[in-house]
Amino acid sequence: MNQRSGAPDPGNSSEGGPPRVPASSKLRARLLSWDAWVDTTLWRVFTALRRGLEGYSAWLRKFRARGAGRVAAELASDGVTFGVLGLIVMLSFAQDAMDKTARSDWRTTNDFSVTFLDRFGNVIGHRGILLNDTVPLEEIPDHLVKAALATEDRRFFYHFGIDVFGTFRAMVENVRARTVVQGGSSITQQLAKNLFLSNERTLERKINEAFLALWLEVNLTKREILKLYLDRAYMGGGTFGVAAASEFYFNKSVRDLTLAESAMLAGLFKAPSKFAPHINLPAARARANEVLTNMVQAGFMTEGQVIGARRNPAVAVDRSRERSPDHFLDYAFAQVRELARTNPALANDRILTVRTTLDPGLQRQSERAILDTLRQYGQRYRVEEGAVAVVVPETGAVRAMVGGKDYGASQFNRAVDAVRQPGSSFKPFVYITAFMNGYSPRSIVPDAPISIGGWSPRNYGRSYRGPVSLKLALTKSINTIPVRLAQALGRDKIVEIAKAMGITTELKITRALPLGVAEVTVLDMSAAYGAFASGGLKVTPTPILEVKNSAGETVYEAARHRTPPQRLFPAEKAAEMNDVLVNVVEAGTGRRAQVPGVTAAGKTGTTQAYRDAWFVGYTGNYSAAVWFGNDDFSSTGRMTGGSLPAMTWQTIMDYAHKGIELKPMPGVDRPPQADDPALVADGNGGAPGSPRLLREPSMAVLEEIGARLEALGARAALPADTRVANAEPARP
């Protein structure tokens, strides 16, 4: 107790209950307890792990391998490790392919039977694949199925989609022969390629093909895979599937094929263009004989059963004089499928008759022009392929299309699917953008060295002209001028105009874009230039005029469904562009494209290292693009757009304009007037009643002289330090 007050002493532990522990002491005790628990737990865990590892090591010592066994174990271990890593890499490659299987209509994407007619109503070909509801697998002759299996995949019913043993056997045989004599792809792999992939020979495609083959094996039965393969394989002559090939080659149903005919069809799977009987009957018969031997070796038939087919080989229908516009038909078929996605009437009826926009005469001339040019000049210029697309500016009707020199050798459509750099043929997009933003063909811009971030474009001749008009700049295909214009206008505006005019591919905005360092297609370029020929209206290419169903009813008509064309730029701007591009043909790089009696306009294009050569041009009636190059992007023999492309374009257009009414070039072709400054007196004293027009080359020379004089006057009027500065846009 407190001696003075008698109150209890709180610090006295002998009185008043147990002593109170300070809060700090309690916290310290808890932390020490938690620390002890953590230490104990970690010790126990690590002790358990150590004991486990020691036990595992002791257990593994029982399997210790020595000598050759250890080497085998190491190799197996490394093989598993690298195999897992390789599987991960291949899975990353296969992602795009797997995405394609997500489509609900992957089995019926091509499920059409389409008869195509030309613009006059004559049959030009067929496309489409018959599925199970038409010719079931049970009704296909047994000897045809056996011939296909014996030749393409003998172990089809025993492997899981990839025939490992068959692939190894093919590799051994190819090594022995030092060439490719056997293929290693199973029927499932070939079907995966036909359904989802292209024919390009790349590692990525092979990886995708393998994964898709496994996917097909999981989702389909063997009989379904075999039936789809027999329906989807390309059989030459523009036909797909054994049913269509039977009609094409033998004029009979696939149900009625003989053994000799089945062997001949089975021989087409390997190389349809090489063994097509309507092209090379002796080669087709020799290949059919090999197929019969394969059937005997596979145990499907005896020699006695096939001897009759050997002695009496199949006779195919003579179609040597027939030639189908196969690349055009593929393009039209793709458009029918796209149309069916938005038109229920087409989607519900798969048997269609389509009248197309194709002009058969112009198509044959286009094919002949490409082939003749390649035969005559291909070796000299080291060029192997060419493509053409001809469009009617008024309606967008595709009158002719050549996607390559040989459809049998390559079904790849270079007119629609190949993306190539256009070179200087892209420059008109820059100039029309300039004309829409205050410039005119008479605007003066200096042709002088220019550097943008270390990039310094140069002209083709490595020289500079000084101040020049835009008309002269495009006529002579000067490189520095469009680069300066792009700097002044903004490259995004150029891309916007090009896209609006019909370029559907991606256009990356780079410094070199004004010089055609981009990727376009032949068809897009033809349609885009058609906007100039139409006076500034958008041209949308189409191969279809009308579609009828199996009952003969019209379910689609282009004229009825066509929307009014969009106005892209004023007619006067189109007239300015036409005037310049006519000058390119008359006095510039496109002289070889001149068509006698027809006003033609266009632009040449040549890419770096001479990989691509273009001529894209138009008249009042047609717009057409011609491309030459190599599929592997190798350089040609210094081929320019003003050589083979311009010559080929001229050949095609000269034929196209014979016997038709010539439509005027907007803003260029106009009836002569008495007060027209282009009129001069004749040689009889200059009587005003007998004027005549100057010829186009003379007008071009006078205009160039006038532009040069204007340039000299403008240059003299400028201070010395500003004579090479960029010209400002022309003012109204």
PDB file of C-alpha atoms in Angstrom, residues 367-465:
ATOM      1  CA  GLU A 367      -3.703 -16.275-122.993  1.00  0.00           C
ATOM      2  CA  ARG A 368      -1.989 -16.314-126.379  1.00  0.00           C
ATOM      3  CA  ALA A 369      -0.300 -12.988-125.730  1.00  0.00           C
ATOM      4  CA  ILE A 370       1.179 -14.175-122.411  1.00  0.00           C
ATOM      5  CA  LEU A 371       2.345 -17.499-123.827  1.00  0.00           C
ATOM      6  CA  ASP A 372       3.803 -16.015-127.011  1.00  0.00           C
ATOM      7  CA  THR A 373       5.676 -13.363-125.055  1.00  0.00           C
ATOM      8  CA  LEU A 374       7.150 -15.905-122.642  1.00  0.00           C
ATOM      9  CA  ARG A 375       8.114 -18.282-125.453  1.00  0.00           C
ATOM     10  CA  GLN A 376       9.786 -15.559-127.459  1.00  0.00           C
ATOM     11  CA  TYR A 377      11.407 -13.502-124.724  1.00  0.00           C
ATOM     12  CA  GLY A 378      11.263 -15.593-121.548  1.00  0.00           C
ATOM     13  CA  GLN A 379      14.779 -16.982-121.783  1.00  0.00           C
ATOM     14  CA  ARG A 380      16.282 -13.660-122.827  1.00  0.00           C
ATOM     15  CA  TYR A 381      14.723 -11.778-119.910  1.00  0.00           C
ATOM     16  CA  ARG A 382      14.884 -14.715-117.446  1.00  0.00           C
ATOM     17  CA  VAL A 383      11.162 -14.477-116.742  1.00  0.00           C
ATOM     18  CA  GLU A 384       8.867 -17.445-116.200  1.00  0.00           C
ATOM     19  CA  GLU A 385       5.388 -16.172-115.364  1.00  0.00           C
ATOM     20  CA  GLY A 386       2.858 -13.557-116.363  1.00  0.00           C
ATOM     21  CA  ALA A 387      -0.667 -12.465-115.469  1.00  0.00           C
ATOM     22  CA  VAL A 388      -3.418 -10.317-116.998  1.00  0.00           C
ATOM     23  CA  ALA A 389      -6.745  -8.892-115.850  1.00  0.00           C
ATOM     24  CA  VAL A 390      -9.065  -6.951-118.185  1.00  0.00           C
ATOM     25  CA  VAL A 391     -11.991  -5.008-116.688  1.00  0.00           C
ATOM     26  CA  VAL A 392     -14.780  -2.906-118.191  1.00  0.00           C
ATOM     27  CA  PRO A 393     -14.676   0.457-116.352  1.00  0.00           C
ATOM     28  CA  GLU A 394     -18.389   1.136-116.741  1.00  0.00           C
ATOM     29  CA  THR A 395     -19.596  -2.005-114.931  1.00  0.00           C
ATOM     30  CA  GLY A 396     -16.507  -3.682-113.458  1.00  0.00           C
ATOM     31  CA  ALA A 397     -17.120  -6.760-115.613  1.00  0.00           C
ATOM     32  CA  VAL A 398     -13.992  -8.915-115.824  1.00  0.00           C
ATOM     33  CA  ARG A 399     -13.668  -9.697-119.533  1.00  0.00           C
ATOM     34  CA  ALA A 400     -10.441 -11.739-119.382  1.00  0.00           C
ATOM     35  CA  MET A 401      -8.083 -13.145-116.778  1.00  0.00           C
ATOM     36  CA  VAL A 402      -4.816 -15.051-117.060  1.00  0.00           C
ATOM     37  CA  GLY A 403      -3.386 -16.245-113.766  1.00  0.00           C
ATOM     38  CA  GLY A 404      -0.305 -17.968-115.154  1.00  0.00           C
ATOM     39  CA  LYS A 405       1.124 -19.620-118.224  1.00  0.00           C
ATOM     40  CA  ASP A 406       0.034 -23.201-117.337  1.00  0.00           C
ATOM     41  CA  TYR A 407      -2.896 -23.978-115.064  1.00  0.00           C
ATOM     42  CA  GLY A 408      -2.029 -27.668-115.071  1.00  0.00           C
ATOM     43  CA  ALA A 409       1.418 -26.966-113.675  1.00  0.00           C
ATOM     44  CA  SER A 410       0.190 -24.428-111.126  1.00  0.00           C
ATOM     45  CA  GLN A 411      -3.340 -23.564-110.103  1.00  0.00           C
ATOM     46  CA  PHE A 412      -2.094 -20.481-108.230  1.00  0.00           C
ATOM     47  CA  ASN A 413      -3.897 -17.444-109.641  1.00  0.00           C
ATOM     48  CA  ARG A 414      -1.300 -14.698-110.007  1.00  0.00           C
ATOM     49  CA  ALA A 415      -3.916 -12.232-111.194  1.00  0.00           C
ATOM     50  CA  VAL A 416      -5.927 -12.458-107.965  1.00  0.00           C
ATOM     51  CA  ASP A 417      -3.837 -14.030-105.214  1.00  0.00           C
ATOM     52  CA  ALA A 418      -0.239 -12.956-105.913  1.00  0.00           C
ATOM     53  CA  VAL A 419       0.807  -9.777-104.094  1.00  0.00           C
ATOM     54  CA  ARG A 420       3.691  -8.036-105.841  1.00  0.00           C
ATOM     55  CA  GLN A 421       5.271  -4.609-105.702  1.00  0.00           C
ATOM     56  CA  PRO A 422       3.873  -2.296-108.415  1.00  0.00           C
ATOM     57  CA  GLY A 423       6.884  -0.005-108.780  1.00  0.00           C
ATOM     58  CA  SER A 424       6.192   3.210-110.675  1.00  0.00           C
ATOM     59  CA  SER A 425       2.719   2.039-111.692  1.00  0.00           C
ATOM     60  CA  PHE A 426       1.750   3.124-108.158  1.00  0.00           C
ATOM     61  CA  LYS A 427       2.682   6.753-108.862  1.00  0.00           C
ATOM     62  CA  PRO A 428      -0.709   7.753-110.356  1.00  0.00           C
ATOM     63  CA  PHE A 429      -2.198   7.308-106.873  1.00  0.00           C
ATOM     64  CA  VAL A 430       0.260   9.933-105.637  1.00  0.00           C
ATOM     65  CA  TYR A 431      -0.509  12.337-108.475  1.00  0.00           C
ATOM     66  CA  ILE A 432      -4.301  12.080-108.243  1.00  0.00           C
ATOM     67  CA  THR A 433      -3.950  12.779-104.506  1.00  0.00           C
ATOM     68  CA  ALA A 434      -1.905  15.864-105.385  1.00  0.00           C
ATOM     69  CA  PHE A 435      -4.483  16.995-107.960  1.00  0.00           C
ATOM     70  CA  MET A 436      -7.190  16.710-105.320  1.00  0.00           C
ATOM     71  CA  ASN A 437      -5.162  18.853-102.927  1.00  0.00           C
ATOM     72  CA  GLY A 438      -4.432  21.960-104.976  1.00  0.00           C
ATOM     73  CA  TYR A 439      -1.819  20.791-107.481  1.00  0.00           C
ATOM     74  CA  SER A 440      -2.342  20.596-111.225  1.00  0.00           C
ATOM     75  CA  PRO A 441      -0.459  18.983-114.123  1.00  0.00           C
ATOM     76  CA  ARG A 442       1.226  22.378-114.713  1.00  0.00           C
ATOM     77  CA  SER A 443       2.471  22.737-111.116  1.00  0.00           C
ATOM     78  CA  ILE A 444       6.257  23.055-110.995  1.00  0.00           C
ATOM     79  CA  VAL A 445       8.198  20.901-108.541  1.00  0.00           C
ATOM     80  CA  PRO A 446      12.004  20.610-108.478  1.00  0.00           C
ATOM     81  CA  ASP A 447      13.582  17.367-109.599  1.00  0.00           C
ATOM     82  CA  ALA A 448      16.602  17.483-107.327  1.00  0.00           C
ATOM     83  CA  PRO A 449      18.286  15.231-104.747  1.00  0.00           C
ATOM     84  CA  ILE A 450      16.229  14.652-101.630  1.00  0.00           C
ATOM     85  CA  SER A 451      17.061  12.805 -98.426  1.00  0.00           C
ATOM     86  CA  ILE A 452      14.575  11.637 -95.794  1.00  0.00           C
ATOM     87  CA  GLY A 453      16.081  10.139 -92.686  1.00  0.00           C
ATOM     88  CA  GLY A 454      19.114   8.876 -94.553  1.00  0.00           C
ATOM     89  CA  TRP A 455      17.043   7.490 -97.453  1.00  0.00           C
ATOM     90  CA  SER A 456      17.846   9.205-100.757  1.00  0.00           C
ATOM     91  CA  PRO A 457      15.780   8.083-103.752  1.00  0.00           C
ATOM     92  CA  ARG A 458      17.377   8.419-107.162  1.00  0.00           C
ATOM     93  CA  ASN A 459      16.003   8.619-110.677  1.00  0.00           C
ATOM     94  CA  TYR A 460      16.339   5.763-113.125  1.00  0.00           C
ATOM     95  CA  GLY A 461      18.945   7.637-115.182  1.00  0.00           C
ATOM     96  CA  ARG A 462      20.879   8.901-112.108  1.00  0.00           C
ATOM     97  CA  SER A 463      20.329  12.483-113.301  1.00  0.00           C
ATOM     98  CA  TYR A 464      18.046  15.393-112.378  1.00  0.00           C
ATOM     99  CA  ARG A 465      16.083  17.843-114.546  1.00  0.00           C
TER     100      ARG A 465
END
